[in-house]
């Protein structure tokens, strides 16, 4: 009987172990399917976001296949030899996402290799006429001298910006050929084969970049400027709409990284390095347009700097939405219409500028329309209609408080006096908070930390300060809009944009809904 029970228990344990194993295998298979599904989605998303990435990948693969024939085909291998591998390395290093970046690296690599090979052959010819010992000393001195001079040359700003890669290739090639010449008889063959393989690899890269689905850095810089202006237009309008919206905002919570407003203007704040890199690569590109018009990359950089200054104002405007002290909604609603109209007009002006750059035409002469000036006048009239809101009440309590503040500050010792950086209003807030705390202590109660904030926000003048800052930043955005317009007009003049056509009607609202991809090439 006991043996039967033992057998039954072993069988049941086997079945349970099998079930556990099946469950684990099922979970593993399900996890693997989810992982593969997410991976495929990410791969497809990268290609859908910018199809040029897939095209560039195919171009790199095709280029590597072509230069690999130098190794795979016997006649080509016999002509070039083991140095054919340098062509493959050249393609991997030189072929970049844009034509300008490829030309910059390719020409730098070519010039560096040519100069290093010529110089190494000249010095080898001089050292060959001397003895073996003097030749070693001469080569060592050359390696030190050329290495030190080339490295010091890289610290010059112009060389660092434009020819740093060429100097590195020059230094590498010179040392390889010069040191090899001490053990190799025919150094001219080494230099020649090195130059041939570099020329073949660079030539394949340049042909692929310029003639097979070219991706121009100038076009990326052009589109990037358009997208930045549109992002600022969307941000400033969204800021004003959210400031006067009925829904409650999360005060004191740092969620700006997830805010769509931040997503619109963050490209402007981080655009300095991207603008300079794209402009540098654009300077190496030939004129490829139908009319061979120049690409004023310097002006695009200037426009980017002005847009960043405009973006700082938008950042401050966005910060007003997250301040701890907020003006009551009843007060904000008094100025909702003029502020909203002003923001809408600024956004329309920016969208008109972006559309003019996109279509390569001069901006409309009425980009600063009468509606914008009328919105400014309406906002000014609305502010003047409520002077007590910003100046504070002139009642007896306010006068008594100010007199008491003066008497309090004159009786303080020098080490306890207010700092010179404090304003009278901030001193008044501090004095009132102290007065409230003293009254609560007399009554036997203690002031909790939140009561100080309640005491400050209960003041009418402090409630008006955040709104005053918001309006001041909005007007500042209008003032900086003039600078943006000037740079766009200068860009149109230098780039020979076509004249504005009064018969062309541009739907700004539809343009604002368009989604423009930012340059997706890797900035190095």
mmCIF file with all atom_site columns, C-alpha atoms in Angstrom, residues 71-155:
data_model
loop_
_atom_site.group_PDB
_atom_site.id
_atom_site.type_symbol
_atom_site.label_atom_id
_atom_site.label_alt_id
_atom_site.label_comp_id
_atom_site.label_asym_id
_atom_site.label_entity_id
_atom_site.label_seq_id
_atom_site.pdbx_PDB_ins_code
_atom_site.Cartn_x
_atom_site.Cartn_y
_atom_site.Cartn_z
_atom_site.occupancy
_atom_site.B_iso_or_equiv
_atom_site.pdbx_formal_charge
_atom_site.auth_seq_id
_atom_site.auth_comp_id
_atom_site.auth_asym_id
_atom_site.auth_atom_id
_atom_site.pdbx_PDB_model_num
ATOM 1  C CA . UNK A 1 71  ? 40.039 42.516 -52.284 1.00 0.00 ? 71  UNK A CA 1
ATOM 2  C CA . UNK A 1 72  ? 37.677 39.980 -53.816 1.00 0.00 ? 72  UNK A CA 1
ATOM 3  C CA . UNK A 1 73  ? 38.648 40.319 -57.504 1.00 0.00 ? 73  UNK A CA 1
ATOM 4  C CA . UNK A 1 74  ? 42.045 38.824 -58.297 1.00 0.00 ? 74  UNK A CA 1
ATOM 5  C CA . UNK A 1 75  ? 43.153 41.374 -60.956 1.00 0.00 ? 75  UNK A CA 1
ATOM 6  C CA . UNK A 1 76  ? 42.377 44.323 -58.697 1.00 0.00 ? 76  UNK A CA 1
ATOM 7  C CA . UNK A 1 77  ? 44.039 42.669 -55.710 1.00 0.00 ? 77  UNK A CA 1
ATOM 8  C CA . UNK A 1 78  ? 47.198 41.992 -57.713 1.00 0.00 ? 78  UNK A CA 1
ATOM 9  C CA . UNK A 1 79  ? 47.352 45.637 -58.749 1.00 0.00 ? 79  UNK A CA 1
ATOM 10 C CA . UNK A 1 80  ? 46.831 47.160 -55.303 1.00 0.00 ? 80  UNK A CA 1
ATOM 11 C CA . UNK A 1 81  ? 47.733 44.417 -52.852 1.00 0.00 ? 81  UNK A CA 1
ATOM 12 C CA . UNK A 1 82  ? 47.178 44.317 -49.123 1.00 0.00 ? 82  UNK A CA 1
ATOM 13 C CA . UNK A 1 83  ? 46.606 48.092 -48.990 1.00 0.00 ? 83  UNK A CA 1
ATOM 14 C CA . UNK A 1 84  ? 43.151 47.567 -50.512 1.00 0.00 ? 84  UNK A CA 1
ATOM 15 C CA . UNK A 1 85  ? 41.820 47.354 -46.962 1.00 0.00 ? 85  UNK A CA 1
ATOM 16 C CA . UNK A 1 86  ? 42.434 51.119 -46.611 1.00 0.00 ? 86  UNK A CA 1
ATOM 17 C CA . UNK A 1 87  ? 39.680 51.763 -49.148 1.00 0.00 ? 87  UNK A CA 1
ATOM 18 C CA . UNK A 1 88  ? 37.200 49.935 -46.925 1.00 0.00 ? 88  UNK A CA 1
ATOM 19 C CA . UNK A 1 89  ? 38.320 51.948 -43.899 1.00 0.00 ? 89  UNK A CA 1
ATOM 20 C CA . UNK A 1 90  ? 37.970 55.160 -45.900 1.00 0.00 ? 90  UNK A CA 1
ATOM 21 C CA . UNK A 1 91  ? 34.342 54.389 -46.781 1.00 0.00 ? 91  UNK A CA 1
ATOM 22 C CA . UNK A 1 92  ? 33.464 53.551 -43.187 1.00 0.00 ? 92  UNK A CA 1
ATOM 23 C CA . UNK A 1 93  ? 34.970 56.805 -41.902 1.00 0.00 ? 93  UNK A CA 1
ATOM 24 C CA . UNK A 1 94  ? 34.177 59.276 -44.698 1.00 0.00 ? 94  UNK A CA 1
ATOM 25 C CA . UNK A 1 95  ? 30.641 58.446 -45.892 1.00 0.00 ? 95  UNK A CA 1
ATOM 26 C CA . UNK A 1 96  ? 28.363 60.630 -43.754 1.00 0.00 ? 96  UNK A CA 1
ATOM 27 C CA . UNK A 1 97  ? 24.641 61.319 -43.723 1.00 0.00 ? 97  UNK A CA 1
ATOM 28 C CA . UNK A 1 98  ? 24.854 64.564 -45.720 1.00 0.00 ? 98  UNK A CA 1
ATOM 29 C CA . UNK A 1 99  ? 26.812 65.478 -48.811 1.00 0.00 ? 99  UNK A CA 1
ATOM 30 C CA . UNK A 1 100 ? 28.501 68.412 -47.072 1.00 0.00 ? 100 UNK A CA 1
ATOM 31 C CA . UNK A 1 101 ? 29.798 66.255 -44.230 1.00 0.00 ? 101 UNK A CA 1
ATOM 32 C CA . UNK A 1 102 ? 31.081 63.657 -46.719 1.00 0.00 ? 102 UNK A CA 1
ATOM 33 C CA . UNK A 1 103 ? 32.838 66.302 -48.814 1.00 0.00 ? 103 UNK A CA 1
ATOM 34 C CA . UNK A 1 104 ? 34.362 67.851 -45.701 1.00 0.00 ? 104 UNK A CA 1
ATOM 35 C CA . UNK A 1 105 ? 35.791 64.549 -44.498 1.00 0.00 ? 105 UNK A CA 1
ATOM 36 C CA . UNK A 1 106 ? 36.678 63.233 -47.944 1.00 0.00 ? 106 UNK A CA 1
ATOM 37 C CA . UNK A 1 107 ? 38.600 66.310 -49.058 1.00 0.00 ? 107 UNK A CA 1
ATOM 38 C CA . UNK A 1 108 ? 40.307 66.598 -45.673 1.00 0.00 ? 108 UNK A CA 1
ATOM 39 C CA . UNK A 1 109 ? 41.367 62.966 -45.890 1.00 0.00 ? 109 UNK A CA 1
ATOM 40 C CA . UNK A 1 110 ? 42.580 63.392 -49.462 1.00 0.00 ? 110 UNK A CA 1
ATOM 41 C CA . UNK A 1 111 ? 44.594 66.529 -48.792 1.00 0.00 ? 111 UNK A CA 1
ATOM 42 C CA . UNK A 1 112 ? 46.065 65.105 -45.599 1.00 0.00 ? 112 UNK A CA 1
ATOM 43 C CA . UNK A 1 113 ? 47.105 61.857 -47.285 1.00 0.00 ? 113 UNK A CA 1
ATOM 44 C CA . UNK A 1 114 ? 48.569 63.593 -50.343 1.00 0.00 ? 114 UNK A CA 1
ATOM 45 C CA . UNK A 1 115 ? 50.566 66.084 -48.291 1.00 0.00 ? 115 UNK A CA 1
ATOM 46 C CA . UNK A 1 116 ? 51.800 63.439 -45.854 1.00 0.00 ? 116 UNK A CA 1
ATOM 47 C CA . UNK A 1 117 ? 52.849 61.058 -48.649 1.00 0.00 ? 117 UNK A CA 1
ATOM 48 C CA . UNK A 1 118 ? 54.731 63.768 -50.538 1.00 0.00 ? 118 UNK A CA 1
ATOM 49 C CA . UNK A 1 119 ? 56.483 65.023 -47.434 1.00 0.00 ? 119 UNK A CA 1
ATOM 50 C CA . UNK A 1 120 ? 57.382 61.522 -46.238 1.00 0.00 ? 120 UNK A CA 1
ATOM 51 C CA . UNK A 1 121 ? 58.840 60.600 -49.631 1.00 0.00 ? 121 UNK A CA 1
ATOM 52 C CA . UNK A 1 122 ? 60.922 63.807 -49.686 1.00 0.00 ? 122 UNK A CA 1
ATOM 53 C CA . UNK A 1 123 ? 62.361 63.200 -46.237 1.00 0.00 ? 123 UNK A CA 1
ATOM 54 C CA . UNK A 1 124 ? 62.994 59.535 -47.034 1.00 0.00 ? 124 UNK A CA 1
ATOM 55 C CA . UNK A 1 125 ? 64.999 60.565 -50.099 1.00 0.00 ? 125 UNK A CA 1
ATOM 56 C CA . UNK A 1 126 ? 67.140 62.860 -47.939 1.00 0.00 ? 126 UNK A CA 1
ATOM 57 C CA . UNK A 1 127 ? 67.656 60.240 -45.214 1.00 0.00 ? 127 UNK A CA 1
ATOM 58 C CA . UNK A 1 128 ? 68.529 57.511 -47.752 1.00 0.00 ? 128 UNK A CA 1
ATOM 59 C CA . UNK A 1 129 ? 71.716 59.334 -48.746 1.00 0.00 ? 129 UNK A CA 1
ATOM 60 C CA . UNK A 1 130 ? 73.064 59.060 -45.198 1.00 0.00 ? 130 UNK A CA 1
ATOM 61 C CA . UNK A 1 131 ? 74.124 56.108 -43.072 1.00 0.00 ? 131 UNK A CA 1
ATOM 62 C CA . UNK A 1 132 ? 71.888 53.692 -41.235 1.00 0.00 ? 132 UNK A CA 1
ATOM 63 C CA . UNK A 1 133 ? 72.468 55.252 -37.811 1.00 0.00 ? 133 UNK A CA 1
ATOM 64 C CA . UNK A 1 134 ? 71.934 58.821 -38.976 1.00 0.00 ? 134 UNK A CA 1
ATOM 65 C CA . UNK A 1 135 ? 68.786 57.709 -40.830 1.00 0.00 ? 135 UNK A CA 1
ATOM 66 C CA . UNK A 1 136 ? 67.242 56.391 -37.596 1.00 0.00 ? 136 UNK A CA 1
ATOM 67 C CA . UNK A 1 137 ? 68.105 59.612 -35.741 1.00 0.00 ? 137 UNK A CA 1
ATOM 68 C CA . UNK A 1 138 ? 66.747 61.708 -38.612 1.00 0.00 ? 138 UNK A CA 1
ATOM 69 C CA . UNK A 1 139 ? 63.447 59.765 -38.721 1.00 0.00 ? 139 UNK A CA 1
ATOM 70 C CA . UNK A 1 140 ? 63.024 60.035 -34.943 1.00 0.00 ? 140 UNK A CA 1
ATOM 71 C CA . UNK A 1 141 ? 63.591 63.787 -35.062 1.00 0.00 ? 141 UNK A CA 1
ATOM 72 C CA . UNK A 1 142 ? 61.122 64.161 -37.928 1.00 0.00 ? 142 UNK A CA 1
ATOM 73 C CA . UNK A 1 143 ? 58.457 62.178 -36.091 1.00 0.00 ? 143 UNK A CA 1
ATOM 74 C CA . UNK A 1 144 ? 58.854 64.389 -33.023 1.00 0.00 ? 144 UNK A CA 1
ATOM 75 C CA . UNK A 1 145 ? 58.949 67.659 -34.963 1.00 0.00 ? 145 UNK A CA 1
ATOM 76 C CA . UNK A 1 146 ? 56.027 66.935 -37.310 1.00 0.00 ? 146 UNK A CA 1
ATOM 77 C CA . UNK A 1 147 ? 53.947 65.458 -34.472 1.00 0.00 ? 147 UNK A CA 1
ATOM 78 C CA . UNK A 1 148 ? 54.478 68.472 -32.214 1.00 0.00 ? 148 UNK A CA 1
ATOM 79 C CA . UNK A 1 149 ? 53.852 71.026 -34.993 1.00 0.00 ? 149 UNK A CA 1
ATOM 80 C CA . UNK A 1 150 ? 50.719 69.277 -36.268 1.00 0.00 ? 150 UNK A CA 1
ATOM 81 C CA . UNK A 1 151 ? 49.256 68.972 -32.781 1.00 0.00 ? 151 UNK A CA 1
ATOM 82 C CA . UNK A 1 152 ? 49.973 72.635 -32.020 1.00 0.00 ? 152 UNK A CA 1
ATOM 83 C CA . UNK A 1 153 ? 48.387 73.618 -35.321 1.00 0.00 ? 153 UNK A CA 1
ATOM 84 C CA . UNK A 1 154 ? 45.119 71.969 -34.261 1.00 0.00 ? 154 UNK A CA 1
ATOM 85 C CA . UNK A 1 155 ? 44.659 74.553 -31.515 1.00 0.00 ? 155 UNK A CA 1
#
